[in-house]
């Protein structure tokens, strides 16, 4: 088909020359508001690193599983559990279904080999469920999205370097899900220790070929790359979580009160919680979901369909290459 | 989406030193997510903005199909609607078949980039026999659905980069006869109403007077209803736009006038058509419904048109196509089957089936040939036998006859002999008698 580029004069350029194409933005916004949004965040890390508190701080409400179930005494489970809790939250007319997936028991055993397995299984199970829905003949109007959009990995603030457990987990999982590593309980590190630690971590991630979010290969254009480069220079964010408010300089702020001072969670001079919040929620949330659906999910789908392809090929006694044509 | 709380034992993971049972349990609080109130500003109210930003970067796609007779004003209306001059040329009235001509344009307004495709029917309603007219249109629409389906079913697919060519809106141009719909109109719209969003418009509406127009619209709508044609309804579920959409639904079909020429009215140049008796202003709502059409088609419902195309018309096409190919929904326990590979498998099965049947037929043919051969041989043998028999009979006969002949000949011989002998005897006696006679005669002659 012949293709040509025309510029429709915008409003103000001559009378009655406004068409109204840009009204589609408003239409999309309306549709999005009506449908609401879904977000599934997974938190992974050893017990006691403040995962639940951080989630509560991020979403300014009791979203963690602890607030949902009565735990008289928090026992460290003997195996890895995957617990998922959903909430309907709303802000300025925007409705969101937030699902927080917790992984108690991770990294708490004596032998933590293969601790990534149940988590990998869970993530793949969500992709599987979506795939099943997608290939139905009678499909739902909107397929419910339970795929894990983002996995926040909590690194204990040792100040030295990553542990084998951290490397192993991130190496494997970064291939199937967006990983956002954070340094937990960062209020035990001085600024210098923090910077040193971060640098070491970044080096080790690079050395092990671990691509955490935002992945360099998915930068869309130069502008994107510029913004994401800045972020990549800062990760992992050193965070402190709190759901308690204290009076600081006449204002009520979220913080942790100690004898030597009050750590203000949302103060970027104290910790990098605000950066994490901005990245996850205010600026890159859509992008995180996008990468999950258009890249991670598609990779899973290709693998899965090829698997089946092999099975079918064997069933029919056909040589493998015959069945790998992708055109119908 | 929400699974009931349950545990699954995933078995044991062995390593050299320990055997650690690994289980993971999935539980969620309720079937429904619990509502929660926030104690501060989180910031996800920027989500719609993020979404819109993303879409703005990607650009939008919109495809309009214009169906109408040649010369009814389709191209002019498109030019007027989008305030630009698309390259188009007049079509002839002598097209042997209905063709579709698609042209794609990149438009930009403010920061919104729109990839607009306009598909025009060429030669619609020009043929003497219009029975096949709608078929090409239906085929075109189906082809676009098929392309999308193919892409969606591919193993390695790129849906985000895919140029969506599915028709989002179909403007059906009704000739301004003032009476009623033509049968071609009804038949065509009936065929298309389950495949595309139909928005009927009355073309060249400046040839109809206001009162006639009102009656015409009522007649058209009642004919559509009585024939069960489902045209596109502007959505009324969103309270922001339900009022205006409901009102517009009542004004359908839109009576439009298109013009790329400008006329000076007062101190402004407006798009209009100049007649000796007056000027028809395209954007004057008292003169025609052009502004309403533009409002509805572009400003208010473009996104809904795209959504309906995807979630309703395309899904219907997909469902029918897959069911036609023999797919059914697998039960939730079984593995997902790649539709494409199953198709391949089924096709292979079918070909195998075909081969088998061909083989069978060949066997049967060989069999029949053999049978016939034996039959024929049988018959040949029989004939040979008969021939032999007849020959024998014949030779018997012959020998009999020969014998008879011989005997007859013998008899003849005998007879001839006897005859000869008798003659001889008779001859002798005659001779004697003759001699006597002769003598007598001599004797007697002497006396003469």
XYZ file of C-alpha atoms in Angstrom:
776
model
C 0.000 0.000 0.000
C 1.196 3.487 -0.858
C 2.335 5.415 2.134
C 2.583 9.099 2.584
C 3.178 11.446 5.424
C 0.784 14.282 5.974
C 0.735 16.771 8.787
C -2.682 17.802 9.884
C -2.551 21.408 11.043
C -3.098 21.571 14.778
C -5.552 23.747 16.613
C -4.992 27.399 16.139
C -3.537 27.007 12.680
C -6.424 28.333 10.659
C -10.053 28.217 11.585
C -11.914 24.961 11.675
C -8.829 23.004 10.837
C -8.711 21.028 14.026
C -9.603 17.428 13.513
C -9.495 16.044 17.021
C -7.114 13.127 16.648
C -5.403 13.970 19.913
C -8.678 13.422 21.696
C -7.778 9.762 21.647
C -5.407 10.346 24.535
C -8.303 11.394 26.706
C -10.310 8.409 25.487
C -7.496 6.077 26.494
C -7.182 7.699 29.863
C -10.890 7.278 30.447
C -10.737 3.646 29.466
C -7.776 3.011 31.773
C -9.507 4.679 34.688
C -12.572 2.581 34.125
C -10.700 -0.712 33.830
C -8.308 -0.138 36.707
C -4.787 -1.480 36.924
C -3.201 -4.672 38.207
C 0.203 -4.965 39.804
C 1.896 -8.053 41.219
C 5.043 -7.552 43.278
C 7.083 -10.308 44.804
C 9.458 -9.790 47.715
C 12.330 -12.189 48.270
C 14.824 -12.211 51.069
C 15.750 -13.775 54.354
C 13.608 -13.340 57.411
C 14.087 -10.161 59.295
C 15.248 -7.974 56.436
C 12.183 -5.806 56.593
C 10.319 -7.032 53.529
C 6.859 -6.625 54.979
C 7.644 -3.253 56.457
C 8.987 -1.992 53.164
C 5.859 -3.086 51.325
C 3.701 -1.315 53.866
C 5.822 1.799 53.487
C 5.663 1.731 49.723
C 1.916 1.499 49.620
C 1.202 3.479 52.748
C -1.057 0.758 54.089
C -0.930 -2.661 55.595
C -0.438 -4.665 52.431
C 1.910 -7.326 53.676
C 0.778 -10.814 54.563
C 1.601 -10.237 58.206
C -1.146 -7.709 58.503
C -3.520 -10.152 56.975
C -2.868 -13.255 59.005
C -2.614 -13.520 62.721
C 0.914 -14.446 63.613
C 1.275 -14.721 67.315
C 4.858 -15.721 67.072
C 6.709 -15.406 63.833
C 8.302 -18.780 63.311
C 10.743 -19.241 60.545
C 9.174 -21.869 58.345
C 11.136 -25.000 57.547
C 10.405 -24.739 53.869
C 9.825 -21.944 51.438
C 6.245 -20.807 51.314
C 4.794 -18.558 48.706
C 2.023 -16.411 50.071
C 0.106 -14.025 47.947
C -2.227 -11.330 49.258
C -4.343 -9.011 47.133
C -5.720 -5.568 47.836
C -7.920 -3.088 46.062
C -6.515 0.362 46.476
C -7.553 3.637 45.015
C -5.937 6.995 44.644
C -7.490 10.038 42.981
C -9.916 7.898 41.043
C -7.295 5.451 39.853
C -8.095 1.946 41.007
C -5.430 -0.676 41.393
C -5.448 -4.320 42.352
C -2.170 -4.833 44.147
C -0.934 -8.331 44.876
C 2.036 -8.769 47.168
C 3.703 -12.128 46.980
C 5.829 -13.011 49.960
C 8.339 -15.834 50.209
C 8.863 -16.677 53.848
C 11.484 -19.290 54.413
C 13.706 -18.202 51.589
C 17.352 -18.377 52.503
C 16.576 -19.470 56.038
C 17.480 -23.124 55.817
C 20.841 -24.578 56.637
C 21.135 -25.835 53.113
C 19.814 -23.306 50.700
C 20.722 -24.993 47.486
C 17.922 -24.786 44.953
C 16.045 -22.312 47.086
C 15.261 -20.472 43.903
C 13.346 -23.456 42.567
C 9.943 -23.012 44.197
C 10.012 -19.343 43.318
C 10.888 -20.071 39.719
C 8.101 -22.632 39.655
C 5.619 -20.118 40.955
C 6.568 -17.486 38.429
C 6.350 -19.989 35.597
C 3.018 -21.217 36.904
C 1.631 -17.697 36.502
C 2.920 -17.506 32.925
C 1.382 -20.907 32.316
C -1.973 -19.824 33.622
C -1.954 -16.770 31.384
C -0.955 -18.851 28.396
C -3.791 -21.272 29.023
C -6.276 -18.435 29.048
C -4.775 -16.933 25.952
C -5.088 -20.012 23.813
C -8.653 -20.800 24.723
C -11.163 -20.705 21.909
C -13.612 -18.823 24.092
C -11.490 -16.203 25.712
C -12.305 -13.826 28.488
C -12.643 -10.208 27.501
C -9.816 -9.343 29.825
C -7.452 -12.081 30.851
C -6.683 -11.710 34.574
C -3.006 -10.989 34.963
C -1.341 -12.806 37.831
C 2.116 -12.696 36.305
C 4.811 -11.413 38.611
C 5.723 -7.984 37.292
C 8.551 -7.226 39.628
C 10.634 -9.144 42.153
C 12.304 -7.075 44.863
C 15.351 -8.881 46.147
C 16.582 -7.933 49.615
C 20.326 -7.962 50.108
C 21.416 -8.049 53.737
C 23.575 -5.035 54.627
C 26.836 -6.883 55.241
C 28.768 -4.133 53.569
C 31.132 -6.524 51.829
C 29.798 -8.179 48.734
C 27.079 -10.446 47.449
C 26.752 -13.914 48.915
C 26.617 -17.019 46.728
C 22.924 -17.320 47.542
C 22.287 -13.809 46.217
C 24.279 -14.381 43.058
C 22.662 -17.733 42.361
C 19.148 -16.468 42.881
C 19.529 -13.304 40.851
C 21.361 -15.040 38.084
C 18.600 -17.536 37.568
C 15.589 -15.365 38.175
C 16.725 -12.327 36.195
C 16.087 -14.419 33.117
C 12.387 -14.827 33.845
C 11.332 -11.802 35.845
C 12.300 -8.177 36.445
C 14.540 -8.129 39.495
C 14.995 -4.967 41.536
C 17.714 -5.539 44.130
C 17.671 -3.388 47.268
C 20.009 -3.142 50.225
C 17.786 -3.789 53.202
C 18.033 -2.087 56.586
C 20.429 0.420 55.085
C 20.478 2.434 58.282
C 23.296 0.191 59.542
C 25.664 1.472 56.875
C 27.408 4.795 56.758
C 27.321 6.669 53.491
C 30.846 5.594 52.594
C 30.178 1.974 53.457
C 27.012 2.219 51.431
C 28.740 3.545 48.349
C 31.480 0.942 48.580
C 28.925 -1.840 49.018
C 26.893 -0.650 46.064
C 29.920 -0.507 43.843
C 30.946 -4.020 44.812
C 27.466 -5.268 44.133
C 27.330 -3.634 40.736
C 30.669 -5.131 39.835
C 29.582 -8.571 40.898
C 26.324 -8.310 39.001
C 28.244 -7.355 35.897
C 30.803 -10.083 36.401
C 28.092 -12.714 36.682
C 26.130 -11.407 33.712
C 23.108 -10.583 35.830
C 20.720 -8.118 34.191
C 18.565 -6.434 36.759
C 15.836 -3.923 36.035
C 16.089 -1.653 34.105
C 17.809 -3.963 31.652
C 20.109 -2.242 29.222
C 18.893 -4.234 26.239
C 15.316 -3.057 26.635
C 16.020 0.666 26.516
C 13.792 1.951 23.763
C 15.527 5.111 22.642
C 18.245 7.535 23.555
C 16.027 9.392 26.006
C 15.113 6.141 27.717
C 18.727 5.129 27.899
C 19.702 8.401 29.488
C 17.082 8.087 32.196
C 17.826 4.432 32.801
C 21.578 4.916 32.874
C 21.124 7.268 35.789
C 19.084 4.632 37.572
C 21.578 1.925 36.779
C 24.277 3.998 38.410
C 22.300 4.085 41.617
C 21.068 0.544 42.045
C 20.807 -1.243 44.307
C 18.836 1.296 46.296
C 19.684 1.390 49.967
C 16.321 1.416 51.682
C 14.864 1.774 55.101
C 11.243 1.000 55.759
C 8.885 2.218 58.401
C 5.192 2.456 59.039
C 5.543 4.611 62.101
C 5.240 8.353 62.051
C 7.314 10.692 64.173
C 7.397 14.377 64.710
C 10.415 15.896 62.994
C 10.872 19.664 62.781
C 7.180 20.211 63.206
C 6.146 17.731 60.548
C 4.924 14.211 60.892
C 7.145 11.921 58.894
C 7.622 8.215 58.438
C 10.768 7.199 60.178
C 12.724 5.104 62.608
C 13.512 6.639 65.929
C 16.771 5.756 67.609
C 18.726 7.261 70.450
C 21.077 8.942 68.098
C 18.500 10.405 65.771
C 15.468 9.798 63.648
C 15.906 8.320 60.237
C 13.465 9.876 57.820
C 12.410 7.265 55.351
C 11.379 9.644 52.615
C 14.399 11.907 52.962
C 16.845 11.178 50.189
C 19.704 12.397 52.304
C 18.992 9.553 54.700
C 18.112 6.682 52.448
C 17.042 5.908 48.938
C 13.527 4.769 49.631
C 12.073 7.665 47.660
C 14.032 6.651 44.574
C 12.743 3.130 44.833
C 9.202 4.361 45.240
C 9.493 6.696 42.289
C 10.994 4.027 40.095
C 8.518 1.325 40.964
C 5.377 3.361 41.199
C 5.519 6.829 39.838
C 7.569 6.507 36.685
C 8.355 2.989 35.596
C 5.382 0.913 36.644
C 3.899 0.694 33.175
C 7.297 -0.095 31.744
C 7.849 -2.888 34.256
C 4.521 -4.438 33.316
C 5.298 -3.962 29.652
C 8.578 -5.805 29.851
C 6.933 -8.617 31.763
C 4.220 -9.078 29.166
C 6.090 -8.405 25.967
C 9.426 -9.972 26.811
C 9.492 -12.361 29.778
C 6.096 -13.838 29.008
C 6.868 -14.162 25.315
C 10.129 -15.982 26.100
C 8.193 -18.414 28.262
C 5.573 -18.838 25.565
C 8.120 -19.576 22.849
C 9.829 -22.130 25.038
C 6.571 -23.757 25.985
C 5.194 -23.942 22.472
C 8.436 -25.331 21.137
C 8.359 -27.978 23.856
C 4.982 -29.054 22.703
C 6.173 -28.902 19.150
C 8.823 -31.480 19.974
C 6.222 -33.682 21.576
C 3.913 -33.437 18.610
C 6.752 -34.010 16.194
C 7.742 -37.168 17.996
C 4.190 -38.339 18.087
C 3.970 -38.011 14.360
C 7.373 -39.465 13.696
C 8.422 -36.352 11.889
C 11.948 -35.018 11.885
C 12.324 -32.008 14.115
C 13.089 -29.480 11.419
C 9.861 -30.167 9.640
C 7.853 -28.780 12.470
C 9.804 -25.664 13.213
C 8.296 -23.606 10.441
C 6.493 -20.839 12.208
C 4.191 -19.837 9.429
C 0.837 -21.444 9.132
C -6.874 -15.872 39.483
C -7.317 -16.443 43.157
C -6.725 -19.977 44.123
C -8.206 -21.476 47.233
C -5.639 -22.129 49.904
C -3.990 -25.450 49.347
C -0.619 -27.080 49.543
C 1.092 -29.044 46.948
C 3.878 -31.425 47.652
C 6.369 -30.942 44.904
C 8.412 -33.967 45.763
C 11.928 -34.224 47.043
C 15.023 -32.548 45.870
C 18.045 -34.709 46.287
C 21.580 -33.650 46.645
C 24.653 -35.472 47.749
C 24.388 -34.771 51.414
C 20.789 -34.171 52.327
C 17.353 -34.890 51.156
C 15.241 -31.894 51.855
C 11.560 -31.995 51.180
C 10.622 -28.902 49.251
C 7.094 -27.772 49.315
C 5.533 -24.557 48.392
C 2.103 -23.572 49.375
C 0.071 -20.942 47.681
C -2.534 -19.226 49.673
C -4.389 -16.037 49.309
C -6.555 -14.257 51.731
C -9.959 -14.427 50.115
C -11.514 -15.072 46.808
C -11.729 -11.322 46.461
C -9.057 -8.763 47.102
C -9.771 -6.771 50.182
C -10.250 -3.060 49.806
C -7.671 -0.992 51.623
C -7.374 2.679 52.272
C -4.112 4.494 51.915
C -2.762 6.704 54.646
C -0.724 8.897 52.383
C 0.064 9.730 48.818
C 1.600 6.747 47.124
C 1.785 8.053 43.601
C 0.219 5.433 41.389
C -2.345 7.962 40.259
C 0.229 8.675 37.596
C -0.482 5.306 36.015
C -2.969 6.535 33.399
C -0.421 9.172 32.489
C 2.309 6.545 32.139
C 0.029 4.448 30.000
C -0.892 7.343 27.745
C 2.769 8.287 27.429
C 3.646 4.835 26.289
C 0.862 4.868 23.723
C 1.897 8.283 22.488
C 5.379 6.990 21.824
C 4.075 3.966 19.989
C 1.540 5.879 17.951
C -1.992 4.843 17.093
C -3.546 2.909 14.280
C -6.960 3.573 12.825
C -8.499 1.962 9.764
C -11.661 3.152 8.062
C -13.519 1.325 5.340
C -15.754 3.384 3.084
C -18.425 1.540 1.170
C -20.548 3.333 -1.329
C -21.332 3.708 -4.970
C -18.872 5.358 -7.280
C -19.178 9.114 -7.159
C -21.114 9.238 -3.909
C -18.452 11.309 -2.215
C -16.381 8.883 -0.157
C -12.997 10.382 -0.932
C -14.235 13.937 -0.531
C -15.679 13.142 2.856
C -12.397 11.595 4.011
C -10.517 14.670 2.862
C -12.923 16.897 4.742
C -12.906 14.729 7.847
C -9.156 14.725 8.217
C -8.649 18.203 6.925
C -6.175 17.174 4.324
C -5.895 16.157 0.732
C -5.417 12.460 0.332
C -4.196 11.370 -3.053
C -7.150 9.979 -4.841
C -8.420 9.930 -8.324
C -11.825 9.425 -9.779
C -12.719 5.847 -10.488
C -14.407 4.673 -13.610
C -17.917 3.320 -13.549
C -16.969 0.345 -15.615
C -15.162 -1.852 -13.183
C -16.041 -5.459 -13.843
C -15.748 -6.424 -10.176
C -15.743 -4.624 -6.881
C -12.190 -3.888 -5.769
C -10.842 -2.473 -2.569
C -8.131 0.122 -2.513
C -6.289 0.735 0.721
C -4.036 3.691 1.373
C -2.092 4.401 4.536
C -1.144 7.835 5.795
C 0.862 9.104 8.740
C -0.986 11.970 10.368
C 0.130 14.014 13.301
C -1.769 16.392 15.514
C -0.088 17.910 18.568
C 2.039 15.062 19.819
C -0.225 12.314 18.613
C 0.871 10.258 15.646
C -1.854 8.395 13.841
C -1.360 5.773 11.197
C -4.562 6.109 9.248
C -5.603 3.599 6.618
C -8.518 4.414 4.370
C -9.988 1.581 2.360
C -12.287 2.549 -0.461
C -14.518 0.276 -2.474
C -14.038 0.767 -6.173
C -16.880 -0.012 -8.461
C -19.389 -0.854 -5.777
C -22.885 -0.880 -7.208
C -21.708 -0.334 -10.766
C -22.084 -3.850 -12.022
C -25.187 -5.015 -13.831
C -25.288 -8.032 -11.608
C -24.540 -6.960 -8.044
C -24.788 -10.334 -6.397
C -21.088 -10.655 -5.736
C -20.574 -7.057 -4.626
C -20.418 -7.584 -0.908
C -18.280 -10.702 -1.095
C -15.061 -8.855 -1.849
C -15.644 -6.562 1.059
C -16.289 -9.470 3.417
C -13.203 -11.219 2.090
C -11.062 -8.144 2.655
C -12.213 -7.784 6.238
C -11.637 -11.473 6.893
C -8.184 -11.289 5.380
C -7.179 -8.594 7.860
C -8.504 -10.682 10.763
C -6.647 -13.684 9.398
C -3.369 -11.756 9.256
C -3.731 -10.755 12.858
C -4.674 -14.267 13.892
C -1.633 -15.633 12.107
C 0.597 -13.207 13.937
C -1.003 -14.028 17.251
C -0.524 -17.736 16.729
C 3.103 -17.522 15.692
C 5.608 -18.913 18.103
C 7.938 -15.958 17.863
C 5.582 -13.055 17.521
C 5.833 -9.306 17.738
C 2.344 -8.074 18.420
C 3.554 -4.731 19.676
C 5.192 -3.872 16.397
C 2.436 -5.367 14.302
C 0.730 -2.928 11.995
C -2.894 -3.564 12.793
C -4.800 -3.523 9.531
C -8.150 -4.647 10.894
C -11.016 -2.376 9.966
C -12.139 -0.366 12.978
C -15.001 1.545 11.409
C -17.063 1.032 8.313
C -18.795 4.085 6.900
C -21.647 2.946 4.730
C -22.695 5.637 2.282
C -26.408 5.653 1.557
C -27.499 7.325 -1.645
C -29.722 10.356 -0.978
C -32.779 9.035 -2.750
C -35.031 10.227 0.005
C -37.117 7.079 -0.078
C -35.557 4.012 1.459
C -32.546 1.754 1.458
C -31.655 -0.159 -1.647
C -31.691 -3.915 -1.430
C -27.947 -3.919 -2.109
C -27.516 -1.730 0.980
C -29.511 -4.056 3.181
C -27.822 -7.195 1.936
C -24.346 -5.716 2.281
C -24.912 -4.319 5.749
C -26.442 -7.562 6.926
C -23.381 -9.453 5.789
C -21.038 -7.037 7.499
C -22.734 -6.272 10.794
C -21.104 -9.128 12.679
C -17.667 -8.367 11.254
C -17.209 -4.660 11.565
C -18.605 -1.568 13.285
C -21.024 -0.088 10.762
C -21.806 3.618 10.845
C -24.324 4.483 8.144
C -24.178 7.964 6.631
C -26.405 9.660 4.124
C -24.140 11.045 1.439
C -24.616 14.291 -0.486
C -27.191 15.320 2.042
C -27.509 18.770 0.512
C -29.799 17.293 -2.098
C -32.464 16.487 0.468
C -34.676 19.002 2.190
C -34.922 19.074 5.963
C -38.361 17.471 6.195
C -37.535 14.798 3.658
C -34.349 14.097 5.546
C -36.184 13.499 8.780
C -38.556 11.027 7.135
C -35.681 9.398 5.298
C -33.715 8.802 8.483
C -36.693 7.250 10.228
C -37.357 5.017 7.256
C -33.746 3.897 7.100
C -33.520 3.090 10.791
C -36.768 1.164 10.798
C -35.665 -0.829 7.767
C -32.402 -1.656 9.477
C -34.209 -2.770 12.598
C -36.786 -4.828 10.760
C -34.032 -6.578 8.817
C -32.029 -7.269 11.928
C -29.001 -5.241 10.868
C -26.858 -4.382 13.898
C -25.128 -1.110 13.342
C -22.552 0.320 15.731
C -24.013 1.859 18.855
C -22.039 4.621 20.507
C -21.290 3.342 24.008
C -23.434 4.649 26.811
C -21.909 2.953 29.847
C -19.319 5.591 30.668
C -21.059 8.463 32.381
C -18.682 11.048 30.935
C -19.884 10.418 27.428
C -23.138 8.526 27.803
C -25.272 11.621 27.396
C -23.788 12.748 24.127
C -23.545 9.235 22.796
C -27.162 8.483 23.550
C -28.181 11.666 21.780
C -26.077 10.817 18.739
C -27.442 7.305 18.587
C -30.789 8.908 17.958
C -29.517 11.051 15.099
C -28.130 8.179 13.054
C -27.630 7.923 10.156
C -25.581 11.104 9.855
C -26.471 13.255 6.870
C -23.144 14.509 5.584
C -21.786 16.861 3.027
C -18.150 16.939 2.092
C -16.121 19.618 0.457
C -12.492 20.464 -0.053
C -13.270 23.871 -1.421
C -13.500 26.958 0.689
C -15.919 29.810 0.408
C -15.744 33.169 2.118
C -18.560 33.665 4.591
C -18.431 36.945 6.430
C -14.720 37.360 6.985
C -13.772 33.681 7.300
C -12.979 31.009 4.797
C -15.073 27.936 5.457
C -15.394 24.610 3.791
C -18.535 24.784 1.745
C -20.334 24.061 -1.478
C -21.486 27.073 -3.430
C -24.753 26.982 -5.326
C -26.556 29.755 -7.106
C -29.207 29.624 -4.412
C -26.889 29.591 -1.448
C -23.884 28.134 0.254
C -23.941 24.834 2.105
C -21.457 25.085 4.954
C -19.961 21.746 5.867
C -19.230 22.623 9.449
C -22.522 24.340 10.123
C -24.572 21.976 12.221
C -27.784 23.442 10.847
C -26.753 22.480 7.358
C -25.575 18.906 7.896
C -24.323 16.406 10.456
C -20.685 16.521 9.415
C -19.469 17.952 12.699
C -21.401 15.315 14.605
C -19.813 12.569 12.535
C -16.351 13.920 13.173
C -17.078 14.298 16.843
C -18.372 10.765 17.225
C -15.950 9.016 14.953
C -12.764 10.700 16.067
C -13.060 12.823 19.163
C -15.228 10.673 21.361
C -15.277 7.055 20.264
C -12.158 6.234 18.284
C -10.763 4.134 21.113
C -14.047 2.333 21.629
C -14.252 1.511 17.931
C -10.782 0.001 18.146
C -11.657 -1.916 21.259
C -14.919 -3.311 19.884
C -13.091 -4.455 16.782
C -10.557 -6.309 18.877
C -12.684 -7.728 21.665
C -15.846 -8.476 19.763
C -15.465 -8.788 16.006
C -11.972 -10.232 16.002
C -12.742 -12.661 18.847
C -15.791 -13.879 16.949
C -13.737 -14.413 13.832
C -11.031 -16.188 15.802
C -13.485 -18.436 17.589
C -15.234 -19.430 14.393
C -12.011 -20.007 12.521
C -10.514 -22.176 15.230
C -13.694 -24.166 15.697
C -13.848 -24.660 11.959
C -10.386 -26.154 12.063
C -11.582 -28.608 14.631
C -10.095 -27.142 17.805
C -11.913 -27.293 21.078
C -10.886 -25.883 24.401
C -8.661 -28.326 26.190
C -9.585 -29.093 29.758
C -7.639 -27.127 32.332
C -5.542 -30.064 33.445
C -3.934 -30.865 30.125
C -0.939 -29.138 28.698
C -1.469 -26.172 26.458
C -1.250 -27.116 22.858
C 0.208 -24.728 20.417
C -2.631 -24.109 18.045
C -0.235 -23.759 15.210
C 1.476 -27.032 15.880
C -1.793 -28.799 16.428
C -2.874 -27.450 13.098
C 0.280 -28.898 11.576
C -0.327 -32.169 13.319
C -3.911 -32.290 12.163
C -2.915 -31.425 8.657
C -0.321 -34.138 8.722
C -2.907 -36.525 10.044
C -5.250 -35.475 7.312
C -2.599 -35.965 4.658
C -1.802 -39.366 6.089
C -5.460 -40.159 5.976
C -5.591 -38.988 2.419
C -2.624 -41.127 1.495
C -4.153 -44.116 3.156
C -7.385 -43.646 1.317
C -5.534 -43.217 -1.937
C -3.717 -46.448 -1.240
C -6.987 -48.163 -0.501
C -8.475 -46.927 -3.705
C -5.471 -48.083 -5.610
C -5.709 -51.533 -4.069
C -9.356 -51.685 -4.866
C -8.663 -50.683 -8.424
C -5.993 -53.344 -8.823
C -8.364 -55.861 -7.339
C -11.114 -54.922 -9.713
C -8.784 -55.108 -12.638
C -7.729 -58.570 -11.626
C -11.298 -59.662 -11.245
C -12.237 -58.287 -14.587
C -9.274 -59.946 -16.119
C -10.234 -63.326 -14.767
C -13.777 -62.712 -15.912
C -12.625 -61.885 -19.345
C -10.315 -64.835 -19.402
C -13.174 -67.001 -18.314
C -15.303 -65.623 -21.081
C -12.503 -66.107 -23.544
C -12.091 -69.671 -22.518
C -15.770 -70.229 -22.834
C -15.816 -68.717 -26.254
C -12.865 -70.785 -27.251
C -14.675 -73.850 -26.070
C -17.717 -72.937 -27.993
C -15.639 -72.245 -30.992
C -13.985 -75.600 -30.697
C -17.301 -77.258 -30.340
C -18.752 -75.471 -33.253
C -15.735 -76.290 -35.300
C -16.081 -79.861 -34.377
C -19.736 -79.846 -35.242
C -18.957 -78.132 -38.423
C -16.309 -80.625 -39.393
C -18.620 -83.413 -38.425
C -21.257 -81.906 -40.572
C -18.795 -81.429 -43.282
C -17.613 -84.967 -43.162
C -21.181 -86.094 -43.126
C -21.936 -83.966 -46.059
C -18.806 -85.112 -47.778
C -19.878 -88.630 -47.267
C -23.248 -87.881 -48.594
C -21.763 -86.192 -51.525
C -19.527 -89.053 -52.131
C -22.340 -91.439 -51.876
C -24.312 -89.163 -54.107
C -21.490 -88.997 -56.519
C -21.236 -92.664 -56.370
C -24.868 -92.953 -57.127
C -24.500 -90.468 -59.891
C -21.635 -92.440 -61.237
C -23.509 -95.613 -60.980
C -26.462 -93.997 -62.571
C -24.425 -92.498 -65.324
C -22.870 -95.790 -65.893
C -26.202 -97.403 -65.974
C -27.440 -94.727 -68.198
C -24.501 -95.063 -70.434
C -24.966 -98.745 -70.498
C -28.661 -98.383 -71.171
C -27.969 -95.890 -73.865
C -25.475 -98.091 -75.371
C -27.897 -100.880 -75.374
C -30.553 -98.655 -76.763
C -28.155 -97.282 -79.255
C -27.273 -100.693 -80.439
C -30.815 -101.686 -80.758
C -31.579 -98.469 -82.443
C -28.673 -98.975 -84.604
C -29.929 -102.287 -85.522
C -33.264 -100.792 -85.970
C -31.728 -97.972 -87.714
C -29.744 -100.221 -89.850
C -32.800 -102.140 -90.542
C -34.523 -98.993 -91.195
C -31.711 -97.820 -93.283
C -31.760 -100.978 -95.123
C -35.367 -100.668 -95.435
C -35.060 -97.157 -96.429
C -32.399 -98.187 -98.953
C -34.534 -100.840 -100.106
C -37.363 -98.518 -100.129
C -35.455 -95.738 -101.668
C -34.547 -97.961 -104.535
C -38.088 -98.072 -105.463
C -38.340 -94.345 -105.530
